[in-house]
């Protein structure tokens, strides 16, 4: 008895030591790193480690107290501890956590003013296990905070309490040292204005709004190191228990701490949606097995069948032989053992010395009873004990025992692609000593073009690309940030002719931009204002490109509305003839027809996808757009010949905009 | 399917369908196509009698694909995906919710006419 206690003690001690080492590492990392993302991650690890340490400490204390108490009771009474029936443990998994936010509509839609950002993560605690989710940066362009992790707790008892805590930390851009180049950053930091300085100080301190959560338990026995850097504060919490477990998604209420004055505040809607599933061990593991003789009541008294029986879940599986269980052979028959089953020991059979066990079930309207018998009285007693335990477990785990709930083990995935930071072209420009502004700008544009191509492979180029292609003097290139929405990418080789699988035309495709980035009037104005190129010989567009590029005039009329463009589109693409075909009856050349998987080259596959990306008005979504659209129609092989990319993208653009359509998408 | 009145609670008999996505190279596919959405024209939906229903419908199932195996059928109306509502979403939002890259499983709540009828029939029998 004492040995096991000592073992547990040393286990916990080892865990505490491990966590202390992790915490020291996190402190060092925090002190050393300069990037904002890294500091936030390190601070999150620090918070997690501290919480874990405190939980282990409090458990250690509890165990010591229990030991002391037991010694006391032992002295006072000689009776041994009563063995109360304990329910079996189980696995509890929480996944798809989603916390909706409630921004004021003026903030959300107009997207004005400085972007207030917070870094958030969740700490989940059940018993002695504490896990954290990944960190998510939240700003007012998000409607919900989503955590994609699945967290599985392995040894949970039915009376568990799963505590979910949402921590957040303000992450203002104004004075972040990460994104701006060093020289600039040092100049800024040494000359902070009053309001910026106030904000900085507020973020560094815990703030007057709420105390830092300490996990709720005993006194702090170790000094918490005070480290400069971002600190997370508890924003909301809730407790989930067995009655919240269900095989589907449910919404739970959150208790919010903090108020609007705090720097880490986020307007939470007040609820949390998640899937909480539980798999008690009685449903997934064999609770009892052994050899039995079974007979159905009312049958031939001599028809005892010898079987190898296993109690698992809501049934008693009877196999012909023990090897069948491992071989996954179907059992000979199955007797239900669920909440409606009645089990009792029958009167002694006159022929044998052992009591029989009778299992009665209601199948349909009839009652069917099976009799079990074993070889010895001890065996019978063991089986009865197993059945009682099983019933007790099912009564404790309640709704979890109706059916086995599925829990996916979080699979090791590739790390999520780094989402490019939101920002305009100007944030990313590093103005070095180069005097020639135009070459710098054109370099950057060429870089942008490269990553645009790398991502879309449409083989079409935005308007300004034509500047490079024709090798015309770049004196008055005025690049509009059409591509400001596609931010953050790898440098490239300039002067790359766009690739196209079918037609080598190089005419600028404004529709590419509009379909990739946004369909709002923003892009419209970009398209119409981008063109102040001093060019001669605008490349002859093939018949599909309508947006005014065929006009020889240099200055595009700024008032060309989207409607007018569409009508030109329609006229050109369809020869003024038929109406746009509804994809409900997809003609073979329609891209929206799903096709079985083929080994088409990735280029032609992906060339259709960007055209169906969603129209969004914020740039932070555009990268996820193209991510999402990569999965679209990926299995679409295309043995048919495709229309040229431009016509197709325009047609799709038109199809998307036309409210008289009923689009279909393959997923 | 009963007509939906905006602002009123909606009841429907639903079936829970769990689809394991199939990995093909870099992509995860489900093996079906959807149509509909609040930004689409509901009059062209061939799967519903109520021509004002702007919900998301399953328009095609790839044979032996993940959706087929899971029990999804053509003409099903998708009510929820992983807890996200699908009765009042744009077409693209529905597509994006289904094709989230880091999810291997989608749990749908779908409804179809045959379910409602089955329930009615079984209720009729009891009487």
mmCIF file of N, CA and C in Angstrom, chain A residues 532-585:
data_model
loop_
_atom_site.group_PDB
_atom_site.id
_atom_site.type_symbol
_atom_site.label_atom_id
_atom_site.label_comp_id
_atom_site.label_asym_id
_atom_site.label_seq_id
_atom_site.Cartn_x
_atom_site.Cartn_y
_atom_site.Cartn_z
ATOM 1 N N UNK A 532 -2.011 53.396 -65.889
ATOM 2 C CA UNK A 532 -1.439 54.527 -66.614
ATOM 3 C C UNK A 532 -0.116 54.160 -67.203
ATOM 4 N N UNK A 533 -0.125 53.230 -68.044
ATOM 5 C CA UNK A 533 1.157 52.812 -68.611
ATOM 6 C C UNK A 533 1.435 53.601 -69.866
ATOM 7 N N UNK A 534 2.680 53.929 -69.974
ATOM 8 C CA UNK A 534 3.035 54.564 -71.233
ATOM 9 C C UNK A 534 3.451 53.478 -72.162
ATOM 10 N N UNK A 535 2.559 53.038 -72.904
ATOM 11 C CA UNK A 535 2.849 51.886 -73.722
ATOM 12 C C UNK A 535 2.355 52.095 -75.107
ATOM 13 N N UNK A 536 3.037 51.399 -75.914
ATOM 14 C CA UNK A 536 2.521 51.416 -77.276
ATOM 15 C C UNK A 536 2.204 49.991 -77.550
ATOM 16 N N UNK A 537 1.380 49.774 -78.409
ATOM 17 C CA UNK A 537 1.158 48.360 -78.742
ATOM 18 C C UNK A 537 0.731 47.585 -77.531
ATOM 19 N N UNK A 538 -0.359 47.817 -77.047
ATOM 20 C CA UNK A 538 -1.021 46.937 -76.107
ATOM 21 C C UNK A 538 -1.137 45.601 -76.809
ATOM 22 N N UNK A 539 -0.774 44.540 -76.217
ATOM 23 C CA UNK A 539 -0.819 43.258 -76.924
ATOM 24 C C UNK A 539 -2.236 42.945 -77.372
ATOM 25 N N UNK A 540 -2.355 42.406 -78.534
ATOM 26 C CA UNK A 540 -3.682 42.090 -79.057
ATOM 27 C C UNK A 540 -4.330 41.032 -78.202
ATOM 28 N N UNK A 541 -5.364 41.354 -77.597
ATOM 29 C CA UNK A 541 -5.957 40.327 -76.759
ATOM 30 C C UNK A 541 -6.673 39.326 -77.633
ATOM 31 N N UNK A 542 -6.777 38.148 -77.183
ATOM 32 C CA UNK A 542 -7.656 37.210 -77.867
ATOM 33 C C UNK A 542 -9.061 37.644 -77.531
ATOM 34 N N UNK A 543 -9.971 37.058 -78.174
ATOM 35 C CA UNK A 543 -11.309 37.625 -78.151
ATOM 36 C C UNK A 543 -11.911 37.728 -76.764
ATOM 37 N N UNK A 544 -11.293 37.124 -75.790
ATOM 38 C CA UNK A 544 -11.988 37.066 -74.517
ATOM 39 C C UNK A 544 -11.745 38.245 -73.617
ATOM 40 N N UNK A 545 -10.728 38.992 -73.843
ATOM 41 C CA UNK A 545 -10.481 39.947 -72.796
ATOM 42 C C UNK A 545 -11.139 41.267 -73.067
ATOM 43 N N UNK A 546 -12.059 41.565 -72.336
ATOM 44 C CA UNK A 546 -12.922 42.687 -72.636
ATOM 45 C C UNK A 546 -12.680 43.935 -71.872
ATOM 46 N N UNK A 547 -12.000 43.840 -70.781
ATOM 47 C CA UNK A 547 -12.133 44.985 -69.877
ATOM 48 C C UNK A 547 -11.396 46.200 -70.387
ATOM 49 N N UNK A 548 -11.687 46.532 -71.526
ATOM 50 C CA UNK A 548 -11.193 47.805 -72.047
ATOM 51 C C UNK A 548 -9.765 47.770 -72.518
ATOM 52 N N UNK A 549 -9.120 46.655 -72.424
ATOM 53 C CA UNK A 549 -7.705 46.708 -72.772
ATOM 54 C C UNK A 549 -7.512 46.803 -74.270
ATOM 55 N N UNK A 550 -8.509 46.436 -74.959
ATOM 56 C CA UNK A 550 -8.314 46.491 -76.401
ATOM 57 C C UNK A 550 -8.378 47.922 -76.895
ATOM 58 N N UNK A 551 -8.838 48.762 -76.012
ATOM 59 C CA UNK A 551 -8.922 50.151 -76.469
ATOM 60 C C UNK A 551 -7.521 50.715 -76.541
ATOM 61 N N UNK A 552 -7.249 51.351 -77.563
ATOM 62 C CA UNK A 552 -5.903 51.891 -77.735
ATOM 63 C C UNK A 552 -5.616 53.066 -76.831
ATOM 64 N N UNK A 553 -6.638 53.589 -76.217
ATOM 65 C CA UNK A 553 -6.368 54.769 -75.411
ATOM 66 C C UNK A 553 -5.593 54.378 -74.183
ATOM 67 N N UNK A 554 -4.796 55.229 -73.715
ATOM 68 C CA UNK A 554 -3.934 54.909 -72.589
ATOM 69 C C UNK A 554 -4.679 55.024 -71.279
ATOM 70 N N UNK A 555 -5.445 56.046 -71.208
ATOM 71 C CA UNK A 555 -6.115 56.252 -69.935
ATOM 72 C C UNK A 555 -7.455 55.558 -69.961
ATOM 73 N N UNK A 556 -7.617 54.626 -69.085
ATOM 74 C CA UNK A 556 -8.863 53.900 -69.041
ATOM 75 C C UNK A 556 -9.892 54.787 -68.381
ATOM 76 N N UNK A 557 -11.072 54.767 -68.869
ATOM 77 C CA UNK A 557 -12.092 55.599 -68.217
ATOM 78 C C UNK A 557 -12.322 55.085 -66.806
ATOM 79 N N UNK A 558 -12.261 55.969 -65.892
ATOM 80 C CA UNK A 558 -12.370 55.535 -64.511
ATOM 81 C C UNK A 558 -13.782 55.182 -64.112
ATOM 82 N N UNK A 559 -14.715 55.527 -64.945
ATOM 83 C CA UNK A 559 -16.086 55.313 -64.501
ATOM 84 C C UNK A 559 -16.666 54.030 -65.026
ATOM 85 N N UNK A 560 -15.849 53.192 -65.595
ATOM 86 C CA UNK A 560 -16.398 51.965 -66.146
ATOM 87 C C UNK A 560 -16.903 51.099 -65.006
ATOM 88 N N UNK A 561 -18.183 50.915 -64.911
ATOM 89 C CA UNK A 561 -18.726 50.179 -63.773
ATOM 90 C C UNK A 561 -18.665 48.684 -64.041
ATOM 91 N N UNK A 562 -18.883 47.968 -63.008
ATOM 92 C CA UNK A 562 -18.828 46.515 -63.097
ATOM 93 C C UNK A 562 -19.909 46.004 -64.036
ATOM 94 N N UNK A 563 -21.069 46.634 -63.985
ATOM 95 C CA UNK A 563 -22.157 46.202 -64.861
ATOM 96 C C UNK A 563 -21.782 46.350 -66.312
ATOM 97 N N UNK A 564 -21.186 47.489 -66.600
ATOM 98 C CA UNK A 564 -20.818 47.725 -67.989
ATOM 99 C C UNK A 564 -19.810 46.678 -68.432
ATOM 100 N N UNK A 565 -18.895 46.365 -67.551
ATOM 101 C CA UNK A 565 -17.895 45.357 -67.903
ATOM 102 C C UNK A 565 -18.541 44.028 -68.163
ATOM 103 N N UNK A 566 -19.514 43.704 -67.305
ATOM 104 C CA UNK A 566 -20.179 42.418 -67.460
ATOM 105 C C UNK A 566 -20.894 42.347 -68.787
ATOM 106 N N UNK A 567 -21.506 43.450 -69.176
ATOM 107 C CA UNK A 567 -22.260 43.379 -70.424
ATOM 108 C C UNK A 567 -21.318 43.252 -71.599
ATOM 109 N N UNK A 568 -20.154 43.854 -71.484
ATOM 110 C CA UNK A 568 -19.178 43.661 -72.554
ATOM 111 C C UNK A 568 -18.720 42.220 -72.568
ATOM 112 N N UNK A 569 -18.539 41.695 -71.388
ATOM 113 C CA UNK A 569 -18.152 40.295 -71.242
ATOM 114 C C UNK A 569 -19.138 39.416 -71.942
ATOM 115 N N UNK A 570 -20.367 39.656 -71.600
ATOM 116 C CA UNK A 570 -21.415 38.783 -72.106
ATOM 117 C C UNK A 570 -21.422 38.829 -73.613
ATOM 118 N N UNK A 571 -21.339 40.052 -74.105
ATOM 119 C CA UNK A 571 -21.380 40.190 -75.550
ATOM 120 C C UNK A 571 -20.240 39.450 -76.220
ATOM 121 N N UNK A 572 -19.085 39.570 -75.656
ATOM 122 C CA UNK A 572 -17.924 38.985 -76.309
ATOM 123 C C UNK A 572 -17.896 37.486 -76.151
ATOM 124 N N UNK A 573 -18.150 37.058 -74.960
ATOM 125 C CA UNK A 573 -17.950 35.635 -74.704
ATOM 126 C C UNK A 573 -18.990 34.796 -75.406
ATOM 127 N N UNK A 574 -20.187 35.262 -75.376
ATOM 128 C CA UNK A 574 -21.226 34.402 -75.919
ATOM 129 C C UNK A 574 -21.683 34.818 -77.293
ATOM 130 N N UNK A 575 -20.924 35.699 -77.885
ATOM 131 C CA UNK A 575 -21.254 36.104 -79.248
ATOM 132 C C UNK A 575 -22.633 36.708 -79.310
ATOM 133 N N UNK A 576 -23.031 37.267 -78.226
ATOM 134 C CA UNK A 576 -24.328 37.915 -78.202
ATOM 135 C C UNK A 576 -25.469 36.951 -78.388
ATOM 136 N N UNK A 577 -25.191 35.706 -78.300
ATOM 137 C CA UNK A 577 -26.214 34.732 -78.630
ATOM 138 C C UNK A 577 -26.948 34.196 -77.432
ATOM 139 N N UNK A 578 -26.550 33.025 -77.035
ATOM 140 C CA UNK A 578 -27.343 32.341 -76.041
ATOM 141 C C UNK A 578 -27.168 32.901 -74.647
ATOM 142 N N UNK A 579 -28.004 32.466 -73.798
ATOM 143 C CA UNK A 579 -27.863 32.842 -72.396
ATOM 144 C C UNK A 579 -26.842 31.924 -71.757
ATOM 145 N N UNK A 580 -26.416 32.288 -70.638
ATOM 146 C CA UNK A 580 -25.463 31.461 -69.926
ATOM 147 C C UNK A 580 -26.162 30.178 -69.511
ATOM 148 N N UNK A 581 -25.518 29.117 -69.782
ATOM 149 C CA UNK A 581 -26.144 27.848 -69.442
ATOM 150 C C UNK A 581 -26.139 27.624 -67.950
ATOM 151 N N UNK A 582 -27.236 27.208 -67.476
ATOM 152 C CA UNK A 582 -27.278 26.892 -66.054
ATOM 153 C C UNK A 582 -26.502 25.608 -65.823
ATOM 154 N N UNK A 583 -25.597 25.635 -64.933
ATOM 155 C CA UNK A 583 -24.791 24.440 -64.696
ATOM 156 C C UNK A 583 -25.559 23.273 -64.111
ATOM 157 N N UNK A 584 -26.802 23.442 -63.933
ATOM 158 C CA UNK A 584 -27.570 22.302 -63.446
ATOM 159 C C UNK A 584 -27.540 21.177 -64.436
ATOM 160 N N UNK A 585 -27.619 21.536 -65.682
ATOM 161 C CA UNK A 585 -27.429 20.500 -66.703
ATOM 162 C C UNK A 585 -26.107 20.792 -67.348
#
